[in-house]
Structure formats: C-alpha cells, structure tokens
Short mmCIF file of C-alpha atoms in Angstrom, two decimals:
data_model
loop_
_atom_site.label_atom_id
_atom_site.label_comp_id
_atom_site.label_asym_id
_atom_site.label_seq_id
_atom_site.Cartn_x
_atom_site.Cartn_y
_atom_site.Cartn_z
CA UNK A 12 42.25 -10.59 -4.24
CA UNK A 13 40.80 -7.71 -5.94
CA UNK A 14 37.77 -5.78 -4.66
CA UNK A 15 36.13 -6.31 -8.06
CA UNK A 16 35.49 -9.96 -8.60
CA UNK A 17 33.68 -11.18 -11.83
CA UNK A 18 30.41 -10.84 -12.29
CA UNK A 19 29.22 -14.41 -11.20
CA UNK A 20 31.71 -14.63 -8.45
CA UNK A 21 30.15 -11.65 -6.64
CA UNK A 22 26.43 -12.38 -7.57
CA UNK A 23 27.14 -15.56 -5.73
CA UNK A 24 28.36 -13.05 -2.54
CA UNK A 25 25.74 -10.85 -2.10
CA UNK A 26 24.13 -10.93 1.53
CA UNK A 27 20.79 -9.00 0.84
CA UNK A 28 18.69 -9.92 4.75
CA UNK A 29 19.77 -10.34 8.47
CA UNK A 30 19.02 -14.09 8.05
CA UNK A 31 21.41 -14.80 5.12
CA UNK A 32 24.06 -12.43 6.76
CA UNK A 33 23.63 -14.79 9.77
CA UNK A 34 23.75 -17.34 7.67
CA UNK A 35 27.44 -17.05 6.03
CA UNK A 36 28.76 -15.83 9.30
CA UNK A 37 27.84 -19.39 10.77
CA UNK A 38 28.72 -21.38 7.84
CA UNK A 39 32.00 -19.67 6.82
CA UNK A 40 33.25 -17.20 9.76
CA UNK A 41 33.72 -14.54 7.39
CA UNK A 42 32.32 -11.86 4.96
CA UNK A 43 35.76 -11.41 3.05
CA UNK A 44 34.95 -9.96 -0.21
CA UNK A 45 30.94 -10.41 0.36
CA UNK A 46 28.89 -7.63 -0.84
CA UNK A 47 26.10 -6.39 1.79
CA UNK A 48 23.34 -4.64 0.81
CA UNK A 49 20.66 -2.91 2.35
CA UNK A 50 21.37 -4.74 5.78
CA UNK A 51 20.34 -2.85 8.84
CA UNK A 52 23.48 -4.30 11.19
CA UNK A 53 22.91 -2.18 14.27
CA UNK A 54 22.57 -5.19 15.89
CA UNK A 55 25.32 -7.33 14.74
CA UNK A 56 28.33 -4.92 16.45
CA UNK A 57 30.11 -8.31 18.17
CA UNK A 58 30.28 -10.25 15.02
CA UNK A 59 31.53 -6.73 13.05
CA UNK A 60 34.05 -6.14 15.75
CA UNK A 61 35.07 -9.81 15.06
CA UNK A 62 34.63 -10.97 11.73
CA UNK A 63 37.35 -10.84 8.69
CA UNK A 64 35.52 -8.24 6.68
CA UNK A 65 38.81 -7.38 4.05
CA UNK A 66 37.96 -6.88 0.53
CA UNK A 67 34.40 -6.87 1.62
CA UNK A 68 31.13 -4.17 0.79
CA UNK A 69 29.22 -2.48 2.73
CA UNK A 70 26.28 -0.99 0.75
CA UNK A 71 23.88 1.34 2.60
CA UNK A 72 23.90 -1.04 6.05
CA UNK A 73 23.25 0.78 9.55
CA UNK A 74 25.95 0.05 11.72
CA UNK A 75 27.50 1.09 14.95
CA UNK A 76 29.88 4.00 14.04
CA UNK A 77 32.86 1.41 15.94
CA UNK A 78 32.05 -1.33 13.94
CA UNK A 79 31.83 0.60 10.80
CA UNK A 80 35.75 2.20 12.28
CA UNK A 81 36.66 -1.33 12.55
CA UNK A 82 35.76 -2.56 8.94
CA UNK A 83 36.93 0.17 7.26
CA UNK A 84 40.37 -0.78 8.84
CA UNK A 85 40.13 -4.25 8.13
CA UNK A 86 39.70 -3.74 4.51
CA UNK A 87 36.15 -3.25 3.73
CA UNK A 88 34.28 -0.27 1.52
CA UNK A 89 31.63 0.99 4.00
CA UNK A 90 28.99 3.26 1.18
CA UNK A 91 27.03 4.55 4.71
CA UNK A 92 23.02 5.09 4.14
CA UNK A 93 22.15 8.54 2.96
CA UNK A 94 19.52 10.32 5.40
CA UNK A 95 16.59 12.37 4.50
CA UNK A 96 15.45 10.03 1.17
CA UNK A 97 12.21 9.03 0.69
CA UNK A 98 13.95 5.45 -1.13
CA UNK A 99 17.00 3.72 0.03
CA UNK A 100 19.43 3.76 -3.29
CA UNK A 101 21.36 0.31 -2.08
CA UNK A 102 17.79 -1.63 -1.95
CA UNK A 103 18.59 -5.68 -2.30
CA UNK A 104 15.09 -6.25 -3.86
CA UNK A 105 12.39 -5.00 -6.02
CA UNK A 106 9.05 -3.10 -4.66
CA UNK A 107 6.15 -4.97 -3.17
CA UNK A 108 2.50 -2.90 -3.62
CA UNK A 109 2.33 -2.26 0.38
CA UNK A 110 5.48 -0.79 -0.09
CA UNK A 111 4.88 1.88 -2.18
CA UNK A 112 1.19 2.46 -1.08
CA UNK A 113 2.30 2.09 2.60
CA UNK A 114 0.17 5.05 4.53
CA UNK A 115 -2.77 5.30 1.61
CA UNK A 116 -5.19 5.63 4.14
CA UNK A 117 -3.85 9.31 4.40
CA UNK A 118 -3.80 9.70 0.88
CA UNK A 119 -1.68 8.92 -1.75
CA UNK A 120 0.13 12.04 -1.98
CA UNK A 121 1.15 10.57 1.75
CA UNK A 122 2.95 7.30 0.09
CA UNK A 123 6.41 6.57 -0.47
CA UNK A 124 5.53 5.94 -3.88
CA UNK A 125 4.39 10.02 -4.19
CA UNK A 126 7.30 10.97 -1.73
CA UNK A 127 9.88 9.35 -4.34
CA UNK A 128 8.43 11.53 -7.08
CA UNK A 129 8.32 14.81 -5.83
CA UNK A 130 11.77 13.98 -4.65
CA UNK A 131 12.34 13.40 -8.38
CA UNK A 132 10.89 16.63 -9.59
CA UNK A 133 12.84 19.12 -6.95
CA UNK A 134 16.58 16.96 -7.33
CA UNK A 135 15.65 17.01 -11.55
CA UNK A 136 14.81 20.81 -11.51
CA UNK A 137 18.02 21.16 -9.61
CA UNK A 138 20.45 19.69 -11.85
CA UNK A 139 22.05 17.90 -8.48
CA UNK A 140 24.88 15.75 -9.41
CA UNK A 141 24.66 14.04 -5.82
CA UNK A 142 20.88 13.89 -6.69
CA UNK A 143 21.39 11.84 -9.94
CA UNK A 144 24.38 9.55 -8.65
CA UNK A 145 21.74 8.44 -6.16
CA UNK A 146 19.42 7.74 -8.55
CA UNK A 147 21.67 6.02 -10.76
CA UNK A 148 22.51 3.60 -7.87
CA UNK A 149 18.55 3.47 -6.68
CA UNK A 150 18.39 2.14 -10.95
CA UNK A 151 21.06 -0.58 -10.72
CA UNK A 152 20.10 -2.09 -7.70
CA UNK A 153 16.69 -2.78 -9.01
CA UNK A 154 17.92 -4.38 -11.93
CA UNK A 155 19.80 -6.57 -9.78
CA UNK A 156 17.28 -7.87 -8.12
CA UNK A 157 14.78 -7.86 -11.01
CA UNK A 158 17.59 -10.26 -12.54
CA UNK A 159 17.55 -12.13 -9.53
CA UNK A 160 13.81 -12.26 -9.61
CA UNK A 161 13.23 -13.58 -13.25
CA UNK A 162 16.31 -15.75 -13.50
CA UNK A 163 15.37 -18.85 -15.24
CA UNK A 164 11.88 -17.51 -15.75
CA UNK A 165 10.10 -17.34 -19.29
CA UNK A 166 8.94 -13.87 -19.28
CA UNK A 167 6.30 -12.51 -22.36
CA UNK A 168 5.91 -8.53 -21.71
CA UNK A 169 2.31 -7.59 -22.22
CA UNK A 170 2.67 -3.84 -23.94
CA UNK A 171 -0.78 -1.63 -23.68
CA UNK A 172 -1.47 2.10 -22.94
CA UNK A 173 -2.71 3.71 -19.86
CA UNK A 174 -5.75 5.20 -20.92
CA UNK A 175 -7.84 1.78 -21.24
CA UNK A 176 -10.29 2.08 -18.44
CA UNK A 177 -11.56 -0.24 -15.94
CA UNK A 178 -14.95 -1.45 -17.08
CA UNK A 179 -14.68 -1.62 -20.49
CA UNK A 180 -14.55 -4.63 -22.66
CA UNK A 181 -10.90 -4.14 -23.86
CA UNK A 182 -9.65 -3.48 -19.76
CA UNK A 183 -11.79 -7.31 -19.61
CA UNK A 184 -9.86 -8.90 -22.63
CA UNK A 185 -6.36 -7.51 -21.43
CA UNK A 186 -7.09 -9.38 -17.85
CA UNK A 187 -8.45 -12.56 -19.34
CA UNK A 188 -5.06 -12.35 -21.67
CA UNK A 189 -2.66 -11.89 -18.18
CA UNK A 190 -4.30 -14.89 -16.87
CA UNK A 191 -4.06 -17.59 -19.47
CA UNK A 192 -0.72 -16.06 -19.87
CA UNK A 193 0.31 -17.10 -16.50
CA UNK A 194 -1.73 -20.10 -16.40
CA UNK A 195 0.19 -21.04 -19.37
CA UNK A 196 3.34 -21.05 -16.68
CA UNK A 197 4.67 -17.66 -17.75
CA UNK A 198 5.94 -14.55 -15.93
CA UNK A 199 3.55 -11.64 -16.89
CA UNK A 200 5.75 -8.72 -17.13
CA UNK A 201 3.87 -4.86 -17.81
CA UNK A 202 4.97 -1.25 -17.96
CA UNK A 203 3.51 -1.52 -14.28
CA UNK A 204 1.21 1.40 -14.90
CA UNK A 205 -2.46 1.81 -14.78
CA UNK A 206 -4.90 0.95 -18.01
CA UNK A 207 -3.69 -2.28 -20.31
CA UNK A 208 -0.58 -2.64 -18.08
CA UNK A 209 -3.00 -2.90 -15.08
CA UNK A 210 -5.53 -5.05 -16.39
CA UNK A 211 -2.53 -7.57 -17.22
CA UNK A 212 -1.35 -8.00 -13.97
CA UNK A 213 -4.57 -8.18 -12.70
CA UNK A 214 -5.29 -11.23 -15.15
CA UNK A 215 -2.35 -12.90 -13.74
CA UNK A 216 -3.00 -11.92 -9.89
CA UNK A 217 -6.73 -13.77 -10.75
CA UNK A 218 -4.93 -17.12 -12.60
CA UNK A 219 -4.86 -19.06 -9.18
CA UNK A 220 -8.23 -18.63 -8.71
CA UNK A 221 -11.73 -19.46 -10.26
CA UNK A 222 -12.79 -18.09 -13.31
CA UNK A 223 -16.03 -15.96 -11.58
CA UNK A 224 -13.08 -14.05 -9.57
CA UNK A 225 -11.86 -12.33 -12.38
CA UNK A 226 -15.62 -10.90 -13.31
CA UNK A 227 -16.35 -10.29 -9.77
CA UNK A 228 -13.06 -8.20 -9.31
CA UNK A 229 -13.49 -6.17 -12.78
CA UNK A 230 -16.97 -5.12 -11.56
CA UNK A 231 -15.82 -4.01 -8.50
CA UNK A 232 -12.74 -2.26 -10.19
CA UNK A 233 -15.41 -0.69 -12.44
CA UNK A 234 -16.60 1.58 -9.81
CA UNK A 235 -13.47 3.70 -10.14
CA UNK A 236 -12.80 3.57 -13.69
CA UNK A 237 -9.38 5.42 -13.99
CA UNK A 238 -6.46 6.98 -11.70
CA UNK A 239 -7.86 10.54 -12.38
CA UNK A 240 -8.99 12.75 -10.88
CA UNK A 241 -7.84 10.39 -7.62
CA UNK A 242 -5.02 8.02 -7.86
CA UNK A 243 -6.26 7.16 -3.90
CA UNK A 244 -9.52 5.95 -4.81
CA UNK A 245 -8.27 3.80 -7.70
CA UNK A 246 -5.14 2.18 -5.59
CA UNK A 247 -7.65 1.75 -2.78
CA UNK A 248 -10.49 -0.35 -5.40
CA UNK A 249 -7.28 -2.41 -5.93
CA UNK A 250 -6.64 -2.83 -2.47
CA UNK A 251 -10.23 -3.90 -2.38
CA UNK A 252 -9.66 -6.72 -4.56
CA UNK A 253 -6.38 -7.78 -3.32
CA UNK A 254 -7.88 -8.17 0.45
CA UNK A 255 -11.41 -9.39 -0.95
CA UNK A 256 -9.06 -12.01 -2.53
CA UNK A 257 -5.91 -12.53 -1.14
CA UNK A 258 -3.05 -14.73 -2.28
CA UNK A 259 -3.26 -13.93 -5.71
CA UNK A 260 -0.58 -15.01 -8.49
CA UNK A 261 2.55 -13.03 -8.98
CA UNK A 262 3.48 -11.13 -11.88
CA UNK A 263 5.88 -7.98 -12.49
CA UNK A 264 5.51 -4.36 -13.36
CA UNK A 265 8.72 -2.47 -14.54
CA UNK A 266 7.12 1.28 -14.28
CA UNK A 267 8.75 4.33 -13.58
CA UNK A 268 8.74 7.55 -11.30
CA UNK A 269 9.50 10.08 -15.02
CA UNK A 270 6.15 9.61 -15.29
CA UNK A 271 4.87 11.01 -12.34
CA UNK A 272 1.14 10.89 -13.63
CA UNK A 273 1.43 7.16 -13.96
CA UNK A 274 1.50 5.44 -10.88
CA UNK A 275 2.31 1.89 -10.20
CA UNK A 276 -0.95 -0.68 -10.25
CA UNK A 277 -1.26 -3.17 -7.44
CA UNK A 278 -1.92 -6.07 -9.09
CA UNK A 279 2.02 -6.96 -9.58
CA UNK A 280 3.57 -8.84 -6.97
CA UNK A 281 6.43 -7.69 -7.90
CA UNK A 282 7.36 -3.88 -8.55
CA UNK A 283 11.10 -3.05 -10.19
CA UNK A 284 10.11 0.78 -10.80
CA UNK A 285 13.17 2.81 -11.71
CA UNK A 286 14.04 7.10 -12.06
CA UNK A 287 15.40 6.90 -15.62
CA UNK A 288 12.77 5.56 -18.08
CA UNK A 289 15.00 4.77 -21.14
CA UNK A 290 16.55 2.11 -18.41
CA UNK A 291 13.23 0.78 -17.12
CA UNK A 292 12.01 0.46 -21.11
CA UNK A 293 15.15 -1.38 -22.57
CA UNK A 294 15.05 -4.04 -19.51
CA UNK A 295 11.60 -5.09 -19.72
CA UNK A 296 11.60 -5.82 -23.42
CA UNK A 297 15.15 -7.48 -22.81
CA UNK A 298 13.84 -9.56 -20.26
CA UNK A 299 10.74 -10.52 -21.91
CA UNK A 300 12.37 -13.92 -23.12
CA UNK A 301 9.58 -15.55 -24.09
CA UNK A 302 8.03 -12.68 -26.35
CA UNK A 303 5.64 -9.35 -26.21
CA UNK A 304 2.20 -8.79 -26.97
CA UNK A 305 1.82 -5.59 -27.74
CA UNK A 306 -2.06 -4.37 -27.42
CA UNK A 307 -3.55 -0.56 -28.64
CA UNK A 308 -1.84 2.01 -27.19
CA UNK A 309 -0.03 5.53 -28.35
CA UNK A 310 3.34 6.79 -28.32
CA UNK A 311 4.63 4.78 -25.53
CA UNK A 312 3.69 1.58 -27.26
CA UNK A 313 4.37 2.29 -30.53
CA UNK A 314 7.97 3.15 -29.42
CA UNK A 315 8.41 -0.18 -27.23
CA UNK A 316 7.48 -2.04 -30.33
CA UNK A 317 10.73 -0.73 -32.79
CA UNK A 318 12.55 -0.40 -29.36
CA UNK A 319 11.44 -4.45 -29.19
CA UNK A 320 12.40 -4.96 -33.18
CA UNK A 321 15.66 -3.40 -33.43
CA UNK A 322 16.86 -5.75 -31.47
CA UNK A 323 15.44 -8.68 -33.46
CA UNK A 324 16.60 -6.89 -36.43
CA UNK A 325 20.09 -7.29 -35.72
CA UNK A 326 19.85 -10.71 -33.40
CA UNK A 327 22.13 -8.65 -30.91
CA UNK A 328 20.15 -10.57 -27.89
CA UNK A 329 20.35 -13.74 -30.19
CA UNK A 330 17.55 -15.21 -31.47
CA UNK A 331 14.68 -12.95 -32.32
CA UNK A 332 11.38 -13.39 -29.63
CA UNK A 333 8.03 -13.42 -30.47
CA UNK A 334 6.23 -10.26 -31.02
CA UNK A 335 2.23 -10.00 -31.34
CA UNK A 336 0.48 -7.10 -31.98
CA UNK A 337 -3.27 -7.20 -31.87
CA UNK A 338 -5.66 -5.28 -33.07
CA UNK A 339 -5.41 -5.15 -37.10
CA UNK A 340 -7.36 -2.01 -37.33
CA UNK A 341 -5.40 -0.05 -34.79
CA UNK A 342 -1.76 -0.88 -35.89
CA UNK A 343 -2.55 -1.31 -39.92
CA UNK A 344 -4.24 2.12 -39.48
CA UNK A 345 -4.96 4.09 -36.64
CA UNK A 346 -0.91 3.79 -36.36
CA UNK A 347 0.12 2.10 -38.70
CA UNK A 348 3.20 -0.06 -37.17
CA UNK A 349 2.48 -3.51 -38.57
CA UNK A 350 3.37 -2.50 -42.37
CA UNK A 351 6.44 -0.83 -41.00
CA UNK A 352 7.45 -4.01 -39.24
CA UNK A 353 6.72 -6.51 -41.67
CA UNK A 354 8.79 -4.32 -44.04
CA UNK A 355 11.52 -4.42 -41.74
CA UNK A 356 11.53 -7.96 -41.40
CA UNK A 357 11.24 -9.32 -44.46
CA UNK A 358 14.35 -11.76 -45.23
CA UNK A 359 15.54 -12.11 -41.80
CA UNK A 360 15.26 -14.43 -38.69
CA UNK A 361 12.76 -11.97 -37.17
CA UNK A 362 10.08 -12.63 -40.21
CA UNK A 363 8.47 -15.38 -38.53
CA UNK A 364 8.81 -14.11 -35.26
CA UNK A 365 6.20 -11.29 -35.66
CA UNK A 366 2.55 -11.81 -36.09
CA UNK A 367 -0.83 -9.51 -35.88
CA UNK A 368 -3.76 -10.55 -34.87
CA UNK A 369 -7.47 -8.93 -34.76
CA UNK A 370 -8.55 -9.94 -31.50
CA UNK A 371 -6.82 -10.31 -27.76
CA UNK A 372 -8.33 -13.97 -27.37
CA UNK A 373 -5.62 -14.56 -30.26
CA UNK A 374 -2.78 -13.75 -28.84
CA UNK A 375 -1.90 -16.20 -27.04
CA UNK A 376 -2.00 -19.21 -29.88
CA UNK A 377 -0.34 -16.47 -31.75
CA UNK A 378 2.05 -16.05 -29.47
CA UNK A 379 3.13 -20.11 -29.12
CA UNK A 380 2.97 -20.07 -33.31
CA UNK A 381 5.69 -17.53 -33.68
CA UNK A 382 7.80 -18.87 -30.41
CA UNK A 383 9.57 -21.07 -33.15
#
C-alpha cells in the first residue's frame, strides 16, 4: 500500500502520546502505515526492534539510533528531531499557556514563547530555506491538531484590536461578550493576542464560574493595564487570575509569532499560534463555523472582516456565516466598513448573514438572528 493514504485513512492513524502508541501496539501488533508524531520512543527500543513498522512515519520521535536502523529497513520514513530549536516542528497538539510562559518567573524574554520569536527574526533576516521548511512544518502540524481540537465544535471568532486596555469599560463588555458566548455552548475562538482578543478569552475562561468572578478578575487585571512597557508583568496579572481561579472554561487563541510585539494572552486554553500570519488569519475565520463578531479595532480587523466576506461572497466554504460588527459609530465612520459590506452583499446569500449593531451586549441576539 502506498505511503500516502487518503486523508481520513491516515487521520484515523496518527499516534500523537506514549499511551496511544502503547495502545495500538497492544491492540493490533503493528504500526504499519501509522503516522507518529512527536513521540519521544527512547524507551520503546524492544517493541521498535520488533514491531512491523513498513509503510509507517516517524515524525520528529527520539529513538535509539538501532531502532531507528531497524525501521528504516523495515519500511518506515524516520523525519529525526532537529536539535538546537526553541519549538519542535512535528508537535501532535496545539500550545497550552504554561507552555509558552514556562520559566516567566525569569522573565519573559526567558520563555519559549520569546525564544520562538527571536528564532523567527534571525532564520527570517537570513533568508534560510532549512529555516522556513521548518516553519512550514511547525504551521501544518498546528492546524492539525487545531482541526482535531474543534472538530464537531460550533466555533464564532470574536475579532477586536490589541490596543483595548484592561480596565476600561470596552476590555469589560468584550469579557462579558466571551462568556455568554461560551455559556451559550460555543467555542470562543480570538486572534489570541492581548486587548479585545484577551478580554474574550478571558470572558469564556470566567463562564464556569459566578458572575462576581469576572469583576473580581478585571479589577485585578486592571492593575497592569497593557503588555507595554512589560509583557512579564501583564502575563504574570493573568497568571494571577488563572491560579486565584483555577479550572476555568476553555476557549482558543489562533495568534502568531510575525507579530512579535503581540504576545499570546493566557486566558485560552488552547493556543494554535503559527510563524506565517496569512495562515493563522485564513484558519480562524474558516473555522469560525458558527460566525464572527467583529468589535473596534484597526487594520488588522478591518482586513479579517473582507478576508471573512469574500468568502461569503462567493459561498466557496458553502453557506455564508454570520458576521456582526458592533459599534455603528466606529465601522459607519471612524472606518467605515459596514457601507462597504452591505454594498457588497446586497442580492446574495450573504445579505442576511451580516448585521451591525451599536452596542457589545447586542451581539450576541444579533448573532443567533443572522445564524439563519
């Protein structure tokens, strides 16, 4: 059989932890044409030694350099880990906030999350086409798993910019809007960044608990009002909240390392951050199934809403989602989108798919008037 199965048939095969690796070995006594990823196996030299491995992948898994002979010559791909990176490329799942803020105590210039952007800068300035194959790799493996993450879920995107600070009534109304959002039984989904993006995920972190949480947290949040002039002290207010209140709800933030003076917020759960922005931007508004709100914000939002309509436009997902922008005074004037879309979608399915609204405490009926 062909290394290359379908789609589907090699979803099904991917072994992406020691346990499920365990797991097929016992159940089927082979990892023919499985796909492993990210698996450290230095342990697991008897059962390599042993095991049919032909037509199978090894993607990025520590291994004894015998047992990685041994499957090699039984038919297997072996793509070996690459040393010296501050990210593993092959990675089965998407970023956790520990993850990325691991060692803040030293600072977050200390961070993986920090390490993975300089790394950025020096490969970019480079023009290293080893540099950017890894990076394309790093990109596709996260949207793997952010598929595998959201499958079946109904994602709205909640669209903002980063400058909205923390302790001001629009950073309040942007977190009340993430958590009726996800009380509502949907999958917040954000740029991942600081400001709006933030205060979303922080909404939906707060939906599990009582309402007082949410205006105990924003005051404390308050006391470091943006990620300049120290990205440390604002992860570490987050932190704060997080272990003040733990066990928060889960949402996602899609950000990414091009914008190095953007760093992730801790508030998502779960964190698919990506090297090239273009692919971090067209997968969040494709997998934001059940619609977008799109709050005040500049160029970066204004882009993500005709990067959100031309799809609509031409029904090349399918059916058009919902799209709500709020704030009448901001897009009718400030920047005026809203006439620009409602131009664009007069006569087709998208018409009654889009909707503006003055205030954020409208969104979300707006948003369930427009779902169709």
């Amino acid at each position: 059989m062909s290394q290359f199965q379908s789609h589907h048939a090699s979803h099904d095969r991917e072994i992406e932890s020691l346990d499920a690796f365990d797991a097929v070995v016992s159940a089927h006594g082979s990892l023919a044409r499985h796909r492993v990823q990210a698996v450290d196996l230095t342990g697991r030299t008897d059962v390599l030694l042993a095991t049919d491995t032909e037509g199978a992948v090894f993607l990025g898994c520590p291994m004894d350099p015998g047992a990685a002979a041994r499957v090699r010559a039984a038919g297997a791909l072996v793509f070996p880990p690459v040393p010296g990176l501050p990210f593993d490329p092959y990675r089965g799942h998407v970023y956790s906030p520990g993850e990325l803020f691991a060692r803040l105590g030293e600072g977050y210039p200390a961070t993986p999350d920090a390490l993975a952007y300089d790394w950025f800068q020096q490969t970019r300035a480079d023009g290293d086409v080893f540099a950017s194959m890894l990076r394309a790799i790093h990109d596709d493996s996260v949207s793997d798993a952010l598929d595998e993450l959201v499958a079946g879920d109904r994602v709205v995107g909640v669209m903002g910019g980063h400058a909205m600070a923390r302790g001001t009534v629009e950073y309040a109304g942007a977190a009340r809007l993430g958590r009726e959002l996800a009380r509502a039984g949907l999958t917040v989904a954000t740029g991942g960044g600081p400001g709006a993006m933030e205060a979303a995920n922080l909404g939906a972190y707060a939906a599990p608990f009582a309402d007082g949480m949410l205006d105990d947290a924003l005051t404390l949040l308050a006391k470091v009002t943006s990620f300049t002039p120290s990205v440390t002290d604002w992860a570490r207010a987050a932190f704060e909240v997080r272990e003040r209140w733990p066990g928060g709800g889960a949402s996602v933030g899609i950000p990414t390392w091009f914008y190095g003076h953007e760093p992730p917020n801790a508030f998502a759960a779960h964190i698919a951050k990506y090297f090239a922005n273009a692919t971090r931007e067209d997968g969040l508004l494709a997998r934001s199934t059940a619609g977008v709100v799109f709050l005040p914000g500049a160029a970066g939002t204004l882009q993500e809403i005709f990067d959100n309509a031309t799809p609509n436009y031409y029904e090349s997902r399918g059916e058009p989602t919902p799209m709500v922008l709020v704030d009448r005074e901001h897009w009718t004037r400030t920047l005026p989108a809203w006439p620009l879309l409602r131009s664009l979608a007069k006569g087709r399915a998208m018409e009654s798919r889009i909707a503006l609204v003055d205030r954020i405490e409208e969104a979300p009926e707006a948003l369930k008037r427009v779902g169709g």
